[in-house]
Short mmCIF file of C-alpha atoms in Angstrom, two decimals:
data_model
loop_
_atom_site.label_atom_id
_atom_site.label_comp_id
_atom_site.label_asym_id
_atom_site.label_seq_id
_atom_site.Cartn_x
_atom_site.Cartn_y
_atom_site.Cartn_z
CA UNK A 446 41.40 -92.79 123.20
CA UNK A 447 44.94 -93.64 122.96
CA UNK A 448 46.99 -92.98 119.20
CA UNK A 449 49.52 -96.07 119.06
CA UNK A 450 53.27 -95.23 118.21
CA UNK A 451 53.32 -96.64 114.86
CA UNK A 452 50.35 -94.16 113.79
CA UNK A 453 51.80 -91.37 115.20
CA UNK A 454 54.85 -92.20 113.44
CA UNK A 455 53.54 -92.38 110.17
CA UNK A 456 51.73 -88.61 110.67
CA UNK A 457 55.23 -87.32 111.19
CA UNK A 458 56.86 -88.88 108.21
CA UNK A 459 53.98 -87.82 106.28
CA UNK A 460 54.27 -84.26 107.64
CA UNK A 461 57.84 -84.33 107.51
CA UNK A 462 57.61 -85.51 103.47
CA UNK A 463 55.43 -82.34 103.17
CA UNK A 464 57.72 -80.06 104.31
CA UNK A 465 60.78 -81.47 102.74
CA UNK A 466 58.92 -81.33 98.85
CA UNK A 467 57.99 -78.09 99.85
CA UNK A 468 61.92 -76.89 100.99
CA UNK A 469 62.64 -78.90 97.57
CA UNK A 470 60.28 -76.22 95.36
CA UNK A 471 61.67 -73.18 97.46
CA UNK A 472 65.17 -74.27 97.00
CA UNK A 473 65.07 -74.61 92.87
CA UNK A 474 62.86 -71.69 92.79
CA UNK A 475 59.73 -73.30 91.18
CA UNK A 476 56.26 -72.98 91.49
CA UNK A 477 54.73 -75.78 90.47
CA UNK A 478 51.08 -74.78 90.32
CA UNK A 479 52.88 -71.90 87.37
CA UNK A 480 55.19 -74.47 85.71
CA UNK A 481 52.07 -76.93 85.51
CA UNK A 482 49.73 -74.37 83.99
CA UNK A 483 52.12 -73.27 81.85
CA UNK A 484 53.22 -76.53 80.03
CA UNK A 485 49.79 -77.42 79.55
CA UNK A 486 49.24 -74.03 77.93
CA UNK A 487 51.91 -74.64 75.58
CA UNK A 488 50.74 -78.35 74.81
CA UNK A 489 47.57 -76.62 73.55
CA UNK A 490 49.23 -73.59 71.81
CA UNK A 491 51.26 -76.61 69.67
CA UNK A 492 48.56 -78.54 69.20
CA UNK A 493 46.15 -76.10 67.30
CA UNK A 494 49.15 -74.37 65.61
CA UNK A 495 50.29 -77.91 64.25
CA UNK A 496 46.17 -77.58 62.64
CA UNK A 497 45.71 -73.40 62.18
CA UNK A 498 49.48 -73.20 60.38
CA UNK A 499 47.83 -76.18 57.95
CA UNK A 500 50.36 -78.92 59.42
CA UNK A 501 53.14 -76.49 58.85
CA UNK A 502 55.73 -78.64 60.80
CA UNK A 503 58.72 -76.65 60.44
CA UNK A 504 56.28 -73.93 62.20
CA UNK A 505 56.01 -76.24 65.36
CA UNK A 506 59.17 -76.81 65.47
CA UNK A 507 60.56 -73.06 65.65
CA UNK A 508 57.55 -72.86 68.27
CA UNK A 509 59.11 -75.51 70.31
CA UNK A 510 62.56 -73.87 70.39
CA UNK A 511 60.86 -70.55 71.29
CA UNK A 512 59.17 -72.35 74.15
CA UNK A 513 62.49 -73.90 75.06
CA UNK A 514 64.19 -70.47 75.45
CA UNK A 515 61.34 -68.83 77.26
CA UNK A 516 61.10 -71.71 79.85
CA UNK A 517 65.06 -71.52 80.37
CA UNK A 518 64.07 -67.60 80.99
CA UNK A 519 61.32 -67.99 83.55
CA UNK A 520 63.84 -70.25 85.55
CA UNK A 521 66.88 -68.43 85.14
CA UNK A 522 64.66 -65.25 85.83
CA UNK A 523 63.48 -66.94 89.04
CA UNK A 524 66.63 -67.85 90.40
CA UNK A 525 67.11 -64.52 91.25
CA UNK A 526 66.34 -62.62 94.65
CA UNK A 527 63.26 -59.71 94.15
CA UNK A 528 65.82 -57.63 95.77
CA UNK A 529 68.57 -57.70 92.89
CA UNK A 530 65.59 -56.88 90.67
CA UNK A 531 64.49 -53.75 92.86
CA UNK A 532 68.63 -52.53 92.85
CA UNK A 533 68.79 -52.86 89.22
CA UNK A 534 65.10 -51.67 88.25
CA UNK A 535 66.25 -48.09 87.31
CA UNK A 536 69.21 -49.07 85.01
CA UNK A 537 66.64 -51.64 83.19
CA UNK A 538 64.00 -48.78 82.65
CA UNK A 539 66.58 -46.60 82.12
CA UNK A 540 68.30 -48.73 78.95
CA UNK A 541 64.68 -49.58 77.73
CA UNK A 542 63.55 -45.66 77.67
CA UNK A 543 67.47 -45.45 75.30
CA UNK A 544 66.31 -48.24 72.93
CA UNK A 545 63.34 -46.88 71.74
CA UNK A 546 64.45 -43.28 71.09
CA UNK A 547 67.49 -44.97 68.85
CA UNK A 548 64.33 -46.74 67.63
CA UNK A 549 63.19 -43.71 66.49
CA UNK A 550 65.97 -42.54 65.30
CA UNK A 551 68.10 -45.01 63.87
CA UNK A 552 65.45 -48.18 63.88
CA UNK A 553 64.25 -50.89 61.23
CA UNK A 554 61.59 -50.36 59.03
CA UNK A 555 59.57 -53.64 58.63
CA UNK A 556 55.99 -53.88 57.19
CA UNK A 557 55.71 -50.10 57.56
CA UNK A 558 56.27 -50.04 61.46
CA UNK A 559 60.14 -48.97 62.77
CA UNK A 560 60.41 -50.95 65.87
CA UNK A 561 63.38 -52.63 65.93
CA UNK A 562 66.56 -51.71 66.39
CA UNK A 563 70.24 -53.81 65.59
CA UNK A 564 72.88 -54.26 68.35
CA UNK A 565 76.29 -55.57 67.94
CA UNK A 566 76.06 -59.53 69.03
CA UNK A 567 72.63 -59.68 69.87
CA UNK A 568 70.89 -58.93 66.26
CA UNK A 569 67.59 -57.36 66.48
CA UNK A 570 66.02 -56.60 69.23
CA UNK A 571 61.95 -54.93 69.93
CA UNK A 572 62.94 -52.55 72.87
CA UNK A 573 59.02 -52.13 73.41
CA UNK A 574 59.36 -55.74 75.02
CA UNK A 575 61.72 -54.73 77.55
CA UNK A 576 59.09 -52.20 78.69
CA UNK A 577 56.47 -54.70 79.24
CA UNK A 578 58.22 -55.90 82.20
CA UNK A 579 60.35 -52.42 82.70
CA UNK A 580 57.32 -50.49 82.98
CA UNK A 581 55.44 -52.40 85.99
CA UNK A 582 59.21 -52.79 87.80
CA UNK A 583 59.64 -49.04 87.48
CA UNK A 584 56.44 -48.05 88.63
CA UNK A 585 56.90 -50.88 91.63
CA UNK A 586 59.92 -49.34 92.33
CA UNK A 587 58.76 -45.67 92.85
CA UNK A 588 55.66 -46.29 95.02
CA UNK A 589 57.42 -48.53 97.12
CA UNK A 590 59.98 -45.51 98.19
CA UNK A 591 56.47 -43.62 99.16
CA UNK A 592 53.66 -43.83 101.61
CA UNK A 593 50.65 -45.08 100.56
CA UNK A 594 48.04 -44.43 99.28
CA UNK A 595 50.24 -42.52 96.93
CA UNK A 596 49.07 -38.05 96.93
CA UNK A 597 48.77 -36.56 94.30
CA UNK A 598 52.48 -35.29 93.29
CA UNK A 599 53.39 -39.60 93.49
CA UNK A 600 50.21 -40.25 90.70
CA UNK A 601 51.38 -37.63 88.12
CA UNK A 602 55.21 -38.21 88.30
CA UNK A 603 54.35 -42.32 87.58
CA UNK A 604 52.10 -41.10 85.49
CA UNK A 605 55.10 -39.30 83.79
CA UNK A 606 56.89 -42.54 83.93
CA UNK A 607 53.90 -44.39 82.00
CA UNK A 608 53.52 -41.47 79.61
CA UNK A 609 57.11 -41.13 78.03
CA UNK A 610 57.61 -44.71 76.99
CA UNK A 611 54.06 -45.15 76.15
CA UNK A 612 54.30 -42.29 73.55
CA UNK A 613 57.59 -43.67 72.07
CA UNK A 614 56.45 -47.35 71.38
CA UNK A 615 52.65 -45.60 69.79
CA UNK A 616 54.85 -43.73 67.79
CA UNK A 617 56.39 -46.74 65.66
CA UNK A 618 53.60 -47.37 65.37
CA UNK A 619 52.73 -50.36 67.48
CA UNK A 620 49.18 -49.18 69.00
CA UNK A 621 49.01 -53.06 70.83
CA UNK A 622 52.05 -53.20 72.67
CA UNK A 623 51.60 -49.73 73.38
CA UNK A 624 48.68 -50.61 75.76
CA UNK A 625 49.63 -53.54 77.06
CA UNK A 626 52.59 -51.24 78.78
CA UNK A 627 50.03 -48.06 79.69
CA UNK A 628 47.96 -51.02 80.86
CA UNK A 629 51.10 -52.91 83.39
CA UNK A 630 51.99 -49.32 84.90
CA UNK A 631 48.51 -47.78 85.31
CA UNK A 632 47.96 -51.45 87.09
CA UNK A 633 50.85 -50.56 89.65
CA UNK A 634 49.19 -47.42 90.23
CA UNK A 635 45.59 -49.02 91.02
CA UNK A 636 47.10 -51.85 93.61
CA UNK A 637 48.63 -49.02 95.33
CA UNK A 638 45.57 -47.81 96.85
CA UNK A 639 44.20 -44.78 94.54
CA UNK A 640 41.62 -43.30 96.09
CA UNK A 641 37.97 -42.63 93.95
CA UNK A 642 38.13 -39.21 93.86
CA UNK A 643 41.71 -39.67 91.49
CA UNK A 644 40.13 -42.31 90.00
CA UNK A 645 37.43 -39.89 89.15
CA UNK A 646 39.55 -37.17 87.97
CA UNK A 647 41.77 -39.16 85.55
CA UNK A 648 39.12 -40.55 84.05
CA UNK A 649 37.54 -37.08 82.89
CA UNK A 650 40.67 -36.37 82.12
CA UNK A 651 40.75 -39.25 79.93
CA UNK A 652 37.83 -37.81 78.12
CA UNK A 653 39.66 -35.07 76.11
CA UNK A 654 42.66 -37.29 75.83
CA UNK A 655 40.93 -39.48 74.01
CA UNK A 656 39.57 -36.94 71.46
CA UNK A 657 43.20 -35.67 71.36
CA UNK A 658 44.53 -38.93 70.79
CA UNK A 659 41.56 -40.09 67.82
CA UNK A 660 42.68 -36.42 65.73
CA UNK A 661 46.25 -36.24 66.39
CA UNK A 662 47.91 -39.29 67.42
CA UNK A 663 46.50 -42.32 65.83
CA UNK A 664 47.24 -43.12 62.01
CA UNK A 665 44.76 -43.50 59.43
CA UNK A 666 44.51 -47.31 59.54
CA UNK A 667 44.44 -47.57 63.19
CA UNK A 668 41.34 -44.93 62.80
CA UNK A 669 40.10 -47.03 59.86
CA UNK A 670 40.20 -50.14 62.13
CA UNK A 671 38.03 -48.47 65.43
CA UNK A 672 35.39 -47.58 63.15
CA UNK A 673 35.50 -50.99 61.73
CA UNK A 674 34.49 -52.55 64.65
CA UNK A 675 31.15 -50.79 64.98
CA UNK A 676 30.33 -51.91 61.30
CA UNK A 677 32.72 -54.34 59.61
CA UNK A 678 30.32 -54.99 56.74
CA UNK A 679 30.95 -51.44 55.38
CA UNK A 680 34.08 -52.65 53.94
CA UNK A 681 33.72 -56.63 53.36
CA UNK A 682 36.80 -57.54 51.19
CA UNK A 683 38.87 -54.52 53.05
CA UNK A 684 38.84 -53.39 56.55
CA UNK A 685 36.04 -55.50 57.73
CA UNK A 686 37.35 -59.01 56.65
CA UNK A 687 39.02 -60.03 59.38
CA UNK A 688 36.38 -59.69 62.08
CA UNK A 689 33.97 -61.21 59.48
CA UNK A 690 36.25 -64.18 59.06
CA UNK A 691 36.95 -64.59 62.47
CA UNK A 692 33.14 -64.22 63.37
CA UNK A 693 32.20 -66.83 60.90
CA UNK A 694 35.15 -69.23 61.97
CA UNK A 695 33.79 -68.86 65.80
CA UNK A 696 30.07 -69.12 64.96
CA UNK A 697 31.06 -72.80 62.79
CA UNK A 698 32.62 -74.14 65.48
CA UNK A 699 29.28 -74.33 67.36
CA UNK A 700 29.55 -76.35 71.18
CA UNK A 701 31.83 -79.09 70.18
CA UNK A 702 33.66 -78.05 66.73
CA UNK A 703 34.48 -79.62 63.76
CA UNK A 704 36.94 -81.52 65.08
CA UNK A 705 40.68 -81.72 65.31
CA UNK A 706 42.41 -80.99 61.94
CA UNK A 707 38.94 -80.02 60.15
CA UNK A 708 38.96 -76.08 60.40
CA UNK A 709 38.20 -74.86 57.01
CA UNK A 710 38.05 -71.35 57.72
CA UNK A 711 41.82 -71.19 57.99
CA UNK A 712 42.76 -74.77 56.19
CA UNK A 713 41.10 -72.24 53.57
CA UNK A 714 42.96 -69.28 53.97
CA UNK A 715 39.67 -67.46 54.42
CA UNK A 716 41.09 -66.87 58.06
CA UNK A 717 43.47 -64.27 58.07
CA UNK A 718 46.69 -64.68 60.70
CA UNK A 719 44.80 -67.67 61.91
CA UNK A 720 48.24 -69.01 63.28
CA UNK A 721 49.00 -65.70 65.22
CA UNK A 722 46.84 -62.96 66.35
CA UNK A 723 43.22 -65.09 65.23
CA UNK A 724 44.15 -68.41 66.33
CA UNK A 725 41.70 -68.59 68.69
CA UNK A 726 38.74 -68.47 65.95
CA UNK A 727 40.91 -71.39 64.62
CA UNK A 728 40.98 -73.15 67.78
CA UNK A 729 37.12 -72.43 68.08
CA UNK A 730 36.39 -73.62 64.86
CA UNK A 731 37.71 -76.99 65.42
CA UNK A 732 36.86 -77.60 69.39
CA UNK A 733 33.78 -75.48 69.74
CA UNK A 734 32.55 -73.61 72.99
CA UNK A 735 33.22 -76.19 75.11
CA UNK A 736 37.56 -76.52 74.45
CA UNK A 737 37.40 -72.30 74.55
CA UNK A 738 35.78 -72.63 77.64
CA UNK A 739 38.42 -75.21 79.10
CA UNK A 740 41.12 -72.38 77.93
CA UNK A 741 39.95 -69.93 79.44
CA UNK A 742 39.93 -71.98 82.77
CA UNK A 743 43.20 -72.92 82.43
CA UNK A 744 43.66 -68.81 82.11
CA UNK A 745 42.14 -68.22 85.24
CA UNK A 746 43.76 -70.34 86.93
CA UNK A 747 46.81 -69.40 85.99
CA UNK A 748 45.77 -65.79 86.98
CA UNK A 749 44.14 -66.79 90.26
CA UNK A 750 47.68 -68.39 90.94
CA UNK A 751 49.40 -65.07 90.25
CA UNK A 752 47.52 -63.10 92.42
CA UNK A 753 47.37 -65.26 95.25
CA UNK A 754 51.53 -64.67 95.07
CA UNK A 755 50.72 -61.22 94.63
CA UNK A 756 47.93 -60.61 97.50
CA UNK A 757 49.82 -62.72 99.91
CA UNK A 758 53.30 -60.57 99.78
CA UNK A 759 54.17 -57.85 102.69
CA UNK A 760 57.32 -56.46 100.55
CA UNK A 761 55.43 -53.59 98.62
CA UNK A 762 57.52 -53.70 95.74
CA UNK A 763 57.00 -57.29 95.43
CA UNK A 764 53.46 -57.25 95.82
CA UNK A 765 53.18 -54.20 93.67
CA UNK A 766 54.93 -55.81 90.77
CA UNK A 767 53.34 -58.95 91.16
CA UNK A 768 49.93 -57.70 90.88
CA UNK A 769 50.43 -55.75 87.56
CA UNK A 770 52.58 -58.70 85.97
CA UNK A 771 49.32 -60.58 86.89
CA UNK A 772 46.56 -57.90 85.77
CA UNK A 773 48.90 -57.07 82.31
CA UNK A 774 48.27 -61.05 81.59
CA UNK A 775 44.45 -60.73 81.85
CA UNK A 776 44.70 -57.65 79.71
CA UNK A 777 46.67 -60.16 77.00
CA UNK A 778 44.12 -62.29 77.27
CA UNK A 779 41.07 -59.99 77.15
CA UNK A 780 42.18 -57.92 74.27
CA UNK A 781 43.18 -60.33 71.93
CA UNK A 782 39.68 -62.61 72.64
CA UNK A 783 37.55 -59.42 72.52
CA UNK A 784 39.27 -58.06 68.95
CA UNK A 785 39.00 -61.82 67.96
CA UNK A 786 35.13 -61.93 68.84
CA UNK A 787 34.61 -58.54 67.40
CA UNK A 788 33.99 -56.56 70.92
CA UNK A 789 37.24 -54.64 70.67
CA UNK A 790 39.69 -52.75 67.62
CA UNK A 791 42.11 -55.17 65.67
CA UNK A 792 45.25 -54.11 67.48
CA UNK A 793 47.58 -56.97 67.03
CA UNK A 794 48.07 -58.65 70.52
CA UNK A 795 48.93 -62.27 70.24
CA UNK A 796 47.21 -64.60 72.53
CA UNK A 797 49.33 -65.70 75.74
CA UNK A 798 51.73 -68.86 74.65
CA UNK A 799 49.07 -69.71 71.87
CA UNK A 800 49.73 -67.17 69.15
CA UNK A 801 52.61 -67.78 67.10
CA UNK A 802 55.89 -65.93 67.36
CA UNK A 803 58.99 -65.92 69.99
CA UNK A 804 59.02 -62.53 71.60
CA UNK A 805 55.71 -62.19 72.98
CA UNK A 806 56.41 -65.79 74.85
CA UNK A 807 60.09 -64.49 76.35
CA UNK A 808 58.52 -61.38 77.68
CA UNK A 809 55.86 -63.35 79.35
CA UNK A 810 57.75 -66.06 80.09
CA UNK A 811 59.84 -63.77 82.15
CA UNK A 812 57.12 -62.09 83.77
CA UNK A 813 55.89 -65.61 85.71
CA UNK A 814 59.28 -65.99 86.32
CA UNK A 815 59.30 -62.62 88.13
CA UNK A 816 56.64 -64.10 90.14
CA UNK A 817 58.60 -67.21 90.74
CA UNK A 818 61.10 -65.61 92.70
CA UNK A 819 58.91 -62.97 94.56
CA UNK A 820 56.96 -66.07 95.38
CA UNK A 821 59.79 -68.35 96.69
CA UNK A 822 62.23 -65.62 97.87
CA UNK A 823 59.84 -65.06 101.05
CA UNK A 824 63.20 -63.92 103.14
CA UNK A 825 64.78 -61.51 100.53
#
């Protein structure tokens, strides 16, 4: 059967078109599956902070400038080759490992945690951010050098890596952020090809770690707030309100919610940080199972996305880095909806472009643009 001219015409401008949107993305350094996910995310975040901050418009509006910087991040961030990033990956972990021993040393005290620290023309600054994008580059950056499966000597010095920072930002105390950055360099370590028998070994190692950690490292409140978990009503009006609240504010919501602007566990104020770190049981409260559901799809997509760039790299470093930037996001997620819903400790981790607050958004702002450019800088 013959094709006429003018058909086969058409299927080459249409092919043609393809290519020359898709040269259009690679050239500005946008992935538009990301940037698509993304703003949606953020329509949602200001939509149920407009409701969980009780109309608080001023709020909103500080939330929209801190989504404005972190989007002019991601691109900036993306516009730059994978290999710059490798070159410079020392000197960033480097300067973030300086920051938070001047923390210690010479840091803010606020709300009984020293974690910030003032420089000259930039104000304060929470060096324990850097590291959640420092620590997965660094560890990136080590393996890469090595053949993998990394041995043995390769797992304990990026272990070493993990372990100093780690140590530094727990100290402060800041138990969250603290395992959000064990969590993006122990991630490196696992997409690198571990074998089970390491695996095996470093978790019985874990084992006396852990009792180390409960006696020696952790403060009383942090202690106070694991035990919590297992039975908040031993302390209603104290320790165990939160989960309680939260619990109760989930549970209301039932399939379909309340409806839009008719939470009254946080309208209420019974809801404690329902516009930051709880804003989820807000969010339930008012659109039920069926709008958390819908979030959490638009999570996993947004994670599928990432480690489709990730699995679909040959440059090791790349993929490396790609794949913990991707796993540490899940781990955002997970934590802060299992402390939330009562399944995990209270340890402050704000959930992803929801929560309120301007740091937390940067840092992972930056991270997708890391994958931007490991994603559209095939040839670098």
């Amino acid at each position: 059967m013959s094709i006429s001219p003018q058909y086969r015409f058409s299927r080459q401008s249409h092919h043609l078109g393809q290519r020359s949107e898709a040269t259009l993305w690679q050239r500005i350094h946008i992935d538009p599956w990301l940037t698509l996910l993304l703003l949606t995310v953020c329509c949602i975040g200001l939509t149920i902070l407009y409701s969980a901050s009780t109309q608080n418009t001023s709020m909103v509006l500080r939330q929209v400038v801190s989504y404005g910087v972190a989007f002019v991040v991601m691109f900036t961030m993306a516009q730059i080759p994978p290999s710059v990033y490798r070159t410079l990956t020392p000197v960033f972990y480097m300067l973030g490992l300086i920051l938070l021993v001047l923390v210690d040393i010479i840091g803010e005290v606020r709300m009984g945690a020293q974690r910030w620290i003032r420089l000259p023309g930039f104000g304060s600054v929470q060096p324990s951010e850097f590291m959640k994008l420092g620590m997965p580059m660094m560890c990136a950056w080590f393996l890469a050098k090595r053949e993998l499966p990394p041995s043995l000597s390769s797992v304990a010095i990026t272990l070493g890596l993990i372990v100093v920072p780690v140590i530094l930002i727990a100290k402060e105390p800041d138990l969250g952020t603290s395992i959000l950055v064990a969590a993006s360099g122990i991630f490196v370590l696992f997409l690198a090809g571990l074998s089970w028998r390491i695996i095996s070994v470093a978790v019985a190692l874990a084992i006396p770690f852990v009792a180390f950690a409960w006696n020696f490292l952790l403060h009383d409140y942090q202690r106070t707030r694991v035990l919590t978990l297992f039975n908040p009503e031993a302390d209603v009006q104290g320790a165990g309100w939160n989960i309680i609240q939260s619990k109760t504010a989930i549970g209301s919501g039932g399939l379909t919610g309340k409806g839009y602007l008719d939470g009254t566990q946080s309208h209420l104020h019974f809801l404690p940080e329902g516009h930051t770190d709880f804003i989820i049981a807000a969010f339930s409260e008012e659109f039920g199972l069926l709008g958390v559901i819908l979030l959490m799809f638009i999570y996993a997509c947004l994670l599928t996305r990432a480690l489709y760039i990730a699995f679909t790299h040959t440059d090791t470093y790349s993929r490396l880095l790609a794949g913990a930037i991707a796993m540490s996001f899940f781990v955002y997620v997970f934590v802060n909806v299992g402390m939330v819903g009562g399944i995990l400790p209270v340890v402050g981790v704000p959930l992803p472009f929801i929560s309120y607050g301007g740091t937390a958004i940067v840092t992972l702002m930056g991270g997708f643009g890391l994958l931007m450019s490991i994603h559209t800088h095939r040839a670098s």
